[in-house]
PDB file of C-alpha atoms in Angstrom:
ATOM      1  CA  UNK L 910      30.103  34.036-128.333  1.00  0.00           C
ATOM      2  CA  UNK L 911      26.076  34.098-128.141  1.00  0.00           C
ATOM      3  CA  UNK L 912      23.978  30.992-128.411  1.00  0.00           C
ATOM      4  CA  UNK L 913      20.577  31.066-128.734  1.00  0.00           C
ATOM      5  CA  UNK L 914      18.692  27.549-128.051  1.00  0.00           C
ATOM      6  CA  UNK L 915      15.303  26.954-129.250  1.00  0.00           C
ATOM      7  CA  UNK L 916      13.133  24.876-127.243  1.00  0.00           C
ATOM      8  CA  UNK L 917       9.343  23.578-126.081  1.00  0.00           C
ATOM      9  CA  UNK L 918      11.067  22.943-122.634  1.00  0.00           C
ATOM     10  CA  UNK L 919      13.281  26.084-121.591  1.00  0.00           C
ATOM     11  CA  UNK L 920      12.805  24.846-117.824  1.00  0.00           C
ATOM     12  CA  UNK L 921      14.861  21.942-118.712  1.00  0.00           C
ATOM     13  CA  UNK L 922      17.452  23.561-119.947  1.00  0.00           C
ATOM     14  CA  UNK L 923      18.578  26.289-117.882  1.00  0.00           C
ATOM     15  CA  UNK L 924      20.144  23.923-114.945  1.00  0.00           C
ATOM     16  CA  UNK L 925      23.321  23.065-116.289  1.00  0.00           C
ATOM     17  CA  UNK L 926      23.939  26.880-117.337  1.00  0.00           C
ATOM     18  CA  UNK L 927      23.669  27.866-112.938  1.00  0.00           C
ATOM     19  CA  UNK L 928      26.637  26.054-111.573  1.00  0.00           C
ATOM     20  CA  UNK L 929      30.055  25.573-112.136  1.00  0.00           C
ATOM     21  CA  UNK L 930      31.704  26.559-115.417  1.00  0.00           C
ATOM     22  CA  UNK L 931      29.223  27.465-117.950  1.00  0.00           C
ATOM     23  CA  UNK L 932      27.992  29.734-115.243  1.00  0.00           C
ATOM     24  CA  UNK L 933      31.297  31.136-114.584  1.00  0.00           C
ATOM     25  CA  UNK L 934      31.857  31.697-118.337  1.00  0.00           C
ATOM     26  CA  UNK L 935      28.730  33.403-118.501  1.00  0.00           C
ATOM     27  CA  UNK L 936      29.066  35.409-115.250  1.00  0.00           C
ATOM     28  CA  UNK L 937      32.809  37.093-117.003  1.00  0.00           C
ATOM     29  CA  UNK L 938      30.473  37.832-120.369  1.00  0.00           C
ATOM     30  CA  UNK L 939      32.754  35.349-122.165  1.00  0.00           C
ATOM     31  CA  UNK L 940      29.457  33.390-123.779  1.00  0.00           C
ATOM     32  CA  UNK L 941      25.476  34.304-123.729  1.00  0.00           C
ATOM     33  CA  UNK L 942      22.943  31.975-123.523  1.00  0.00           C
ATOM     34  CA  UNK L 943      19.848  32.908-124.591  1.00  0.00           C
ATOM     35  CA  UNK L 944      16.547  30.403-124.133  1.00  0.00           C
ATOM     36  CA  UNK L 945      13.437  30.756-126.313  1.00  0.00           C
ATOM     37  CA  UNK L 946      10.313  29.343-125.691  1.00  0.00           C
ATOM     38  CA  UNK L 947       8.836  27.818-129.080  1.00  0.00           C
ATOM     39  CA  UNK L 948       5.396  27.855-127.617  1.00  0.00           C
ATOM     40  CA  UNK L 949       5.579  32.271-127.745  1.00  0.00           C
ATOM     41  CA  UNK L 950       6.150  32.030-131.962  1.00  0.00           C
ATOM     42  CA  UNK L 951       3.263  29.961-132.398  1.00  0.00           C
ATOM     43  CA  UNK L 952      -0.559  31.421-133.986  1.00  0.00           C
ATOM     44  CA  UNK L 953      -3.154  29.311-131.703  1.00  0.00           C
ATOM     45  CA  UNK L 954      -5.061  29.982-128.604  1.00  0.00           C
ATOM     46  CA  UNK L 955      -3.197  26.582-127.648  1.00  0.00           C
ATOM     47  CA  UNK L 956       0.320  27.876-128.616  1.00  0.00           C
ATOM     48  CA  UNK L 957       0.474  24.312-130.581  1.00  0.00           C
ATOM     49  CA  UNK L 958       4.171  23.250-131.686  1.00  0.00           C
ATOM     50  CA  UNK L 959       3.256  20.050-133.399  1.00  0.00           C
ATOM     51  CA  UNK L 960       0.509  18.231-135.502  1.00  0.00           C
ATOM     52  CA  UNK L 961      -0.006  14.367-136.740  1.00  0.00           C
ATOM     53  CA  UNK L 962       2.188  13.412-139.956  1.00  0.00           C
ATOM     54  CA  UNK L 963       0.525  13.391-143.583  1.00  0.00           C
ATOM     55  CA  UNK L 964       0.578  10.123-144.977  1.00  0.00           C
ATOM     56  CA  UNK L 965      -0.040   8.539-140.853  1.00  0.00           C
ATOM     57  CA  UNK L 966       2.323   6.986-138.831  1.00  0.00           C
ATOM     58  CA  UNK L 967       2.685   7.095-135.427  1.00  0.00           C
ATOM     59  CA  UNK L 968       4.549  10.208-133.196  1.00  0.00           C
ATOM     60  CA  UNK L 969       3.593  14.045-133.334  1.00  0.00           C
ATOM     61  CA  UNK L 970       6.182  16.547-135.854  1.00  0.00           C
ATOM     62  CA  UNK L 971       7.230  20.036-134.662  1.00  0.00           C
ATOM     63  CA  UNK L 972       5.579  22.474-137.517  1.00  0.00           C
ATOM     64  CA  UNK L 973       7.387  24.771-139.782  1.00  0.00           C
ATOM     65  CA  UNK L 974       5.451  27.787-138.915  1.00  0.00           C
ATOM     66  CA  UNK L 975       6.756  28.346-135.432  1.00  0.00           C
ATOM     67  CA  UNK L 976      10.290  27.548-136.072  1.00  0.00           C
ATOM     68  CA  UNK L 977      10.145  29.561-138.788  1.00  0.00           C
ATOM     69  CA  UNK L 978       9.096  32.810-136.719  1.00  0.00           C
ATOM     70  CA  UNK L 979      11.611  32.650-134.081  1.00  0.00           C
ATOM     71  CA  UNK L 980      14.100  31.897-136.572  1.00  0.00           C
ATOM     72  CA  UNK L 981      13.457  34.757-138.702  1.00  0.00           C
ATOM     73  CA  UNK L 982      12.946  36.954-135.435  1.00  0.00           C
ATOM     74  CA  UNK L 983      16.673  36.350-134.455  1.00  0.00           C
ATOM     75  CA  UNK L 984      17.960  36.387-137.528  1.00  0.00           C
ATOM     76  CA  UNK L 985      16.699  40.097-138.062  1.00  0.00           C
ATOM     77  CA  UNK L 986      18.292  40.556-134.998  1.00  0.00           C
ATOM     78  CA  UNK L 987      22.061  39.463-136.103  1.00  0.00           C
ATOM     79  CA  UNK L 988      24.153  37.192-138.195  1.00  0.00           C
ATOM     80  CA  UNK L 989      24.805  33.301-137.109  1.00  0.00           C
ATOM     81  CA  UNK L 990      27.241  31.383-138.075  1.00  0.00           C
ATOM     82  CA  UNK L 991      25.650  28.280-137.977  1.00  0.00           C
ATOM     83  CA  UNK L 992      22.109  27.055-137.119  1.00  0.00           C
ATOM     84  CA  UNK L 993      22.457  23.452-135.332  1.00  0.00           C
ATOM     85  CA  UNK L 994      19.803  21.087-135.294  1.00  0.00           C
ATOM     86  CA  UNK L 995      20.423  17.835-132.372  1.00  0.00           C
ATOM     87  CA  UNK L 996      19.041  14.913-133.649  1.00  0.00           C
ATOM     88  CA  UNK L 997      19.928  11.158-133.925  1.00  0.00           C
ATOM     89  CA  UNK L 998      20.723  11.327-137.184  1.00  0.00           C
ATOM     90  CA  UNK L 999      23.373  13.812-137.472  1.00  0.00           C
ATOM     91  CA  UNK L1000      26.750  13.961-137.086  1.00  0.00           C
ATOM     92  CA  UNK L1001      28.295  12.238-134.178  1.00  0.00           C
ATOM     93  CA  UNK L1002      29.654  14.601-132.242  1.00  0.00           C
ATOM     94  CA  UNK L1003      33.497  14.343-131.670  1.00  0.00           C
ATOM     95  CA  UNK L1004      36.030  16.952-130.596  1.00  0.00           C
ATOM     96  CA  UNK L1005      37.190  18.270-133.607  1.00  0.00           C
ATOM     97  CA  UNK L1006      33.410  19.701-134.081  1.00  0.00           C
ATOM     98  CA  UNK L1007      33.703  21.211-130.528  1.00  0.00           C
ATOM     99  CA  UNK L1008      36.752  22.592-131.661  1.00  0.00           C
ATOM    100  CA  UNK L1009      35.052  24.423-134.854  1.00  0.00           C
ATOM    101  CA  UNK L1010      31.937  25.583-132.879  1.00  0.00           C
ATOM    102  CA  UNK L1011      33.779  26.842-130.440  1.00  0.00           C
ATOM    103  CA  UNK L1012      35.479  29.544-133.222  1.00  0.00           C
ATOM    104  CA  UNK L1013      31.581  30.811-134.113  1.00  0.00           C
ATOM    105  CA  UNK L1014      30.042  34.209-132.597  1.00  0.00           C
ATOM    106  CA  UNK L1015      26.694  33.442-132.477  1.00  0.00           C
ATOM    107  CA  UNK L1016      25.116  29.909-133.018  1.00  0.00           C
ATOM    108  CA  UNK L1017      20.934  29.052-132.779  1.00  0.00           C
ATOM    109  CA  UNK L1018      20.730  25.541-131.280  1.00  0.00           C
ATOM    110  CA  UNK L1019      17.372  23.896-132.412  1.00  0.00           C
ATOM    111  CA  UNK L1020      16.021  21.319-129.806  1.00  0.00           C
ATOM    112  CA  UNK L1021      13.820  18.398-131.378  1.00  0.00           C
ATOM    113  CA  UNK L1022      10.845  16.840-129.507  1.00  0.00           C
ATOM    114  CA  UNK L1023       8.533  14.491-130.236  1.00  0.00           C
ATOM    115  CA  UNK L1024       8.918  12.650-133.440  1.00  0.00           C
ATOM    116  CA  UNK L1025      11.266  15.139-134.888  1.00  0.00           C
ATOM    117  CA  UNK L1026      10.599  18.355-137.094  1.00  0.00           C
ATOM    118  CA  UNK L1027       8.910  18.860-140.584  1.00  0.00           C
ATOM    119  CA  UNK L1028      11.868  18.239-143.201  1.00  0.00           C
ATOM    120  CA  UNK L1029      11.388  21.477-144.283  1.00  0.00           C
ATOM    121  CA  UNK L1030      12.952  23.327-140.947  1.00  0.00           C
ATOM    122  CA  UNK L1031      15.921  20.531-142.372  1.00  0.00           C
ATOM    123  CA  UNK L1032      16.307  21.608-145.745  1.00  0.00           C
ATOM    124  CA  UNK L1033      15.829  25.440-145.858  1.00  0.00           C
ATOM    125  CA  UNK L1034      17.194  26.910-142.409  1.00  0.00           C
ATOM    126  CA  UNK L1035      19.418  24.197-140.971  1.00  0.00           C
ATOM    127  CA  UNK L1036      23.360  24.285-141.686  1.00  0.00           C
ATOM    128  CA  UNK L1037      24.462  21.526-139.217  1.00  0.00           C
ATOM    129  CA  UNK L1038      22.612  18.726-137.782  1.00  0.00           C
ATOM    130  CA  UNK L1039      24.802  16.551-134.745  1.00  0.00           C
ATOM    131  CA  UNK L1040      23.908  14.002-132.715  1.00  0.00           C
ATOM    132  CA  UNK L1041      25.771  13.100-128.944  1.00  0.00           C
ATOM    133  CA  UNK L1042      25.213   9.313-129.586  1.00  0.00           C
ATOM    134  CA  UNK L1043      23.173   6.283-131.296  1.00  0.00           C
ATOM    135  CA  UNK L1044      20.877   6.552-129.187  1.00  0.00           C
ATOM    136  CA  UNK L1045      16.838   8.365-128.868  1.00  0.00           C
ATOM    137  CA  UNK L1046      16.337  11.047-125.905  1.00  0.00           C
ATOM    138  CA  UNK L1047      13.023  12.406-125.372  1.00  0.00           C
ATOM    139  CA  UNK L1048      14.303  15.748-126.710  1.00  0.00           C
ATOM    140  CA  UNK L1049      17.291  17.923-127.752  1.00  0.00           C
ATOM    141  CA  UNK L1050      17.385  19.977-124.906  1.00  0.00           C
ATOM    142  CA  UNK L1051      19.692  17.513-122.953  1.00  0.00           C
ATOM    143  CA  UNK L1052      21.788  16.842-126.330  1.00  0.00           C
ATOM    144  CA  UNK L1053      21.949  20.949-126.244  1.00  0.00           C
ATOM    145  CA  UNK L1054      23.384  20.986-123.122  1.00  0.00           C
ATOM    146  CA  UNK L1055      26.089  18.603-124.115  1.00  0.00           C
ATOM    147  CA  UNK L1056      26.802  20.234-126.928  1.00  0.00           C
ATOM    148  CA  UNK L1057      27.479  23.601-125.267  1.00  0.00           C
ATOM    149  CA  UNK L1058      29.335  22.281-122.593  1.00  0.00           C
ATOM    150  CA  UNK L1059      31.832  20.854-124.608  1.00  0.00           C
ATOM    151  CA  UNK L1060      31.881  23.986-126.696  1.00  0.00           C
ATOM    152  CA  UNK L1061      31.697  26.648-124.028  1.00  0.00           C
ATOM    153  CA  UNK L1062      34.863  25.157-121.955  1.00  0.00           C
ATOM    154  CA  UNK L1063      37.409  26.027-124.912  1.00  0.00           C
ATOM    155  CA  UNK L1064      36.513  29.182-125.342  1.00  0.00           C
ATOM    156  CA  UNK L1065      39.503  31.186-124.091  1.00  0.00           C
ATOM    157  CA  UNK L1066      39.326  32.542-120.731  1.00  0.00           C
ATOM    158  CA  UNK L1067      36.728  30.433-119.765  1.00  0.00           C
ATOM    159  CA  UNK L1068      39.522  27.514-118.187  1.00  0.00           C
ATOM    160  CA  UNK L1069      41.380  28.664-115.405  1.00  0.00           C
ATOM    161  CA  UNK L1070      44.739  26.932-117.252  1.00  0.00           C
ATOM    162  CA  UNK L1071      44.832  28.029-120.944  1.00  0.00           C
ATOM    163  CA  UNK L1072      46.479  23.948-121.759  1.00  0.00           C
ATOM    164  CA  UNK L1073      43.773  21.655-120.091  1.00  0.00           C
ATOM    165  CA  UNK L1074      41.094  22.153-122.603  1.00  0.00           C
ATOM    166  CA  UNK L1075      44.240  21.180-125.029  1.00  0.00           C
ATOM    167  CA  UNK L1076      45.532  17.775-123.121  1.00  0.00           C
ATOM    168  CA  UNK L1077      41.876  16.615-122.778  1.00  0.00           C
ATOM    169  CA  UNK L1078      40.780  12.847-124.102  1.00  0.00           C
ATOM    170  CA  UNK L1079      40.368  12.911-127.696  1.00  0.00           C
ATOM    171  CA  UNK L1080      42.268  15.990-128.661  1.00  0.00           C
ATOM    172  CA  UNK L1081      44.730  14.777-131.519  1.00  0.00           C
ATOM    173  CA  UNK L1082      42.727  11.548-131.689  1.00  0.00           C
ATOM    174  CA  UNK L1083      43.934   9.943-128.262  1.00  0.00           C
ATOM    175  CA  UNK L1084      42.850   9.518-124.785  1.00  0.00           C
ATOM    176  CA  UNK L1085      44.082  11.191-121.795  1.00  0.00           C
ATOM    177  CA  UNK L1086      46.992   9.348-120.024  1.00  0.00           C
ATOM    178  CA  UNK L1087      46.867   8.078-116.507  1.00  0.00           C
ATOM    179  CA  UNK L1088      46.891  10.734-113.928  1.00  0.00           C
ATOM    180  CA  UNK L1089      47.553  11.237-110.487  1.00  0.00           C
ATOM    181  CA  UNK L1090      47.734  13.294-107.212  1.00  0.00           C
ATOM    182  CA  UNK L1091      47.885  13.255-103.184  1.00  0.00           C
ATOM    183  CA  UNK L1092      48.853  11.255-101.301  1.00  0.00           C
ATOM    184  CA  UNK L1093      52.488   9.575-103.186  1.00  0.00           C
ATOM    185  CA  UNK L1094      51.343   6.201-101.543  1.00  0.00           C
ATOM    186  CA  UNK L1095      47.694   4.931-100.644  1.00  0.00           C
ATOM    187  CA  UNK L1096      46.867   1.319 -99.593  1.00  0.00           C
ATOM    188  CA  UNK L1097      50.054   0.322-101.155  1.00  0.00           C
ATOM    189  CA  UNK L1098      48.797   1.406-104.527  1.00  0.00           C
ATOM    190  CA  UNK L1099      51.995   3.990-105.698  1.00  0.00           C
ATOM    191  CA  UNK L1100      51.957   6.757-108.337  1.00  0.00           C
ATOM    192  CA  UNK L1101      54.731   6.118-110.872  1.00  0.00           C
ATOM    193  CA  UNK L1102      58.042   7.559-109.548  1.00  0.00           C
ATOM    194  CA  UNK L1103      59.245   9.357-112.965  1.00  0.00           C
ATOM    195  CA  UNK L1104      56.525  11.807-112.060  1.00  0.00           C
ATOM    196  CA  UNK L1105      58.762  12.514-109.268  1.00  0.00           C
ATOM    197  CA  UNK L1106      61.663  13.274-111.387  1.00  0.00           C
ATOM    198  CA  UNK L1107      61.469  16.853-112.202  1.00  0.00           C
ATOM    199  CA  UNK L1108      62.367  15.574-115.858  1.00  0.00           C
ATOM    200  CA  UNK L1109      59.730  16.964-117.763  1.00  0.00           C
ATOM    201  CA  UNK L1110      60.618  15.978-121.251  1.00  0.00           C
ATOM    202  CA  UNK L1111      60.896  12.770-120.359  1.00  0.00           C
ATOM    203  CA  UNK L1112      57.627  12.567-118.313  1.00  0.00           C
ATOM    204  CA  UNK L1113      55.836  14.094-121.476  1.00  0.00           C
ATOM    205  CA  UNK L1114      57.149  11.486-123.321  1.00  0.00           C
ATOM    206  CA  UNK L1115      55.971   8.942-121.191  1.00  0.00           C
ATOM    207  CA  UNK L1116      52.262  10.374-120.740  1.00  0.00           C
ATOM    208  CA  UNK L1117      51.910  10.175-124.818  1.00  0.00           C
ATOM    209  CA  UNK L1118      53.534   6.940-124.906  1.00  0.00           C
ATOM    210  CA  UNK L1119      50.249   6.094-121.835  1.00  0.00           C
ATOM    211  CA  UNK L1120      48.116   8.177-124.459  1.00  0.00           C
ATOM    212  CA  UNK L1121      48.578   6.100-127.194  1.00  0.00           C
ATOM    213  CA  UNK L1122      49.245   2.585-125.391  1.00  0.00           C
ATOM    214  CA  UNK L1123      45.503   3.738-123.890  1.00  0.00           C
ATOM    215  CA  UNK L1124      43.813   4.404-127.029  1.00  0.00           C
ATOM    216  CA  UNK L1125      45.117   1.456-128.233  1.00  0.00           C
ATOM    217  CA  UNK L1126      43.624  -0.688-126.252  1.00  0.00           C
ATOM    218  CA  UNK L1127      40.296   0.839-125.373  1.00  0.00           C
ATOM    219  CA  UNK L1128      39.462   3.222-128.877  1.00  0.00           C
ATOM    220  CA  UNK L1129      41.615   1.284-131.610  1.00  0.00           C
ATOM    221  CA  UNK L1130      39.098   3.443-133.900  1.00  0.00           C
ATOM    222  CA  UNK L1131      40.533   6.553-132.839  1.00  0.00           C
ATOM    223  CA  UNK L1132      44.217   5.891-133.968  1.00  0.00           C
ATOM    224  CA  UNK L1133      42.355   4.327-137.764  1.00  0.00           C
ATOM    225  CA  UNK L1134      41.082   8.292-137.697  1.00  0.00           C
TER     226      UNK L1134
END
């Protein structure tokens, strides 16, 4: 899988991508991540990414122009399968998309700043918009992050166990049940003693009967889905 993230703040991204699993995953050739600059596709002395909105209003837009040129430049390049924009208003982002991104070869991510970008980036190059929440970040490039974390991690090979991307929260619509590990007894607080039991079918059972009796009480909405 390659994913190529458009941005006006590539320094900001490329944290999360050094440590710990995305980095392994990239490190084994299993994804690419690819950062460009939006500030290198633009025509001014002052590599300018935005300008004041006709009509007035308050906050700066991202232009067309730019977007458009490093758009076009990978799309010349290779075929994506879908061109993502994060913003507010999108979709929420749930599992189930995670679970259909993940599928894609090669993805553009586009990172929104300021007040947002001209409707026409919307309308002619973007196929997906998603959001992580109800809520207004400075900028994509955290949301992008997200995004590809939750994406990245079910790509196969990229888990050390080929189940745990498949037992986590929200996969089937429920939470994860309770879990537990060293020591047996701490404090007096004790780990349920069917886990002892070496009866697995019956300690399934009980973790999705914990799965749903969780979801239940904490993400009614979930079960309603």
């Amino acid at each position: 899988m390659r994913i190529d993230i458009i941005t006006v703040l590539p320094e900001l991204l490329k944290s999360p991508f050094q440590a710990s699993i995305l980095k392994r995953a990239i490190e084994a050739n299993l994804v690419e991540v690819h950062f460009h600059n939006l500030r290198d596709y633009t025509s001014d002395k002052y590599k300018s990414v935005d300008d004041t909105q006709f009509g007035g209003g308050a906050g700066m837009v991202m232009m067309i122009e730019p977007i458009d040129k490093c758009i076009s430049a990978l799309k010349s390049e290779r075929d994506y399968d879908e061109v993502i924009y994060m913003t507010p208003d999108g979709e929420t982002l749930k599992q189930g998309i995670a679970n259909q991104i993940s599928l894609k070869e090669n993805i553009i991510i586009l990172c929104g700043h300021y007040k947002g970008v001209d409707q026409r980036v919307r309308d002619a190059y973007i196929t997906r918009e998603i959001s992580i929440g109800d809520y207004v970040l400075s900028g994509g490039e955290l949301a992008a992050a997200v995004l590809c974390d939750s994406v990245i991690r079910l790509i196969p090979g990229v888990l050390g166990n080929e189940t745990s991307a498949l037992t986590d929260s929200f996969q089937d619509n429920l939470l994860a049940p309770p879990i537990y590990t060293k020591p047996r007894e701490y404090k007096g607080l004790k780990v349920p003693e069917l886990l002892f039991s070496g009866n697995l079918p019956k300690i399934e059972k009980w973790r999705e009967e914990q799965a749903y009796l969780r979801t239940k009480e904490r993400r009614p909405d979930l079960l309603e889905e």
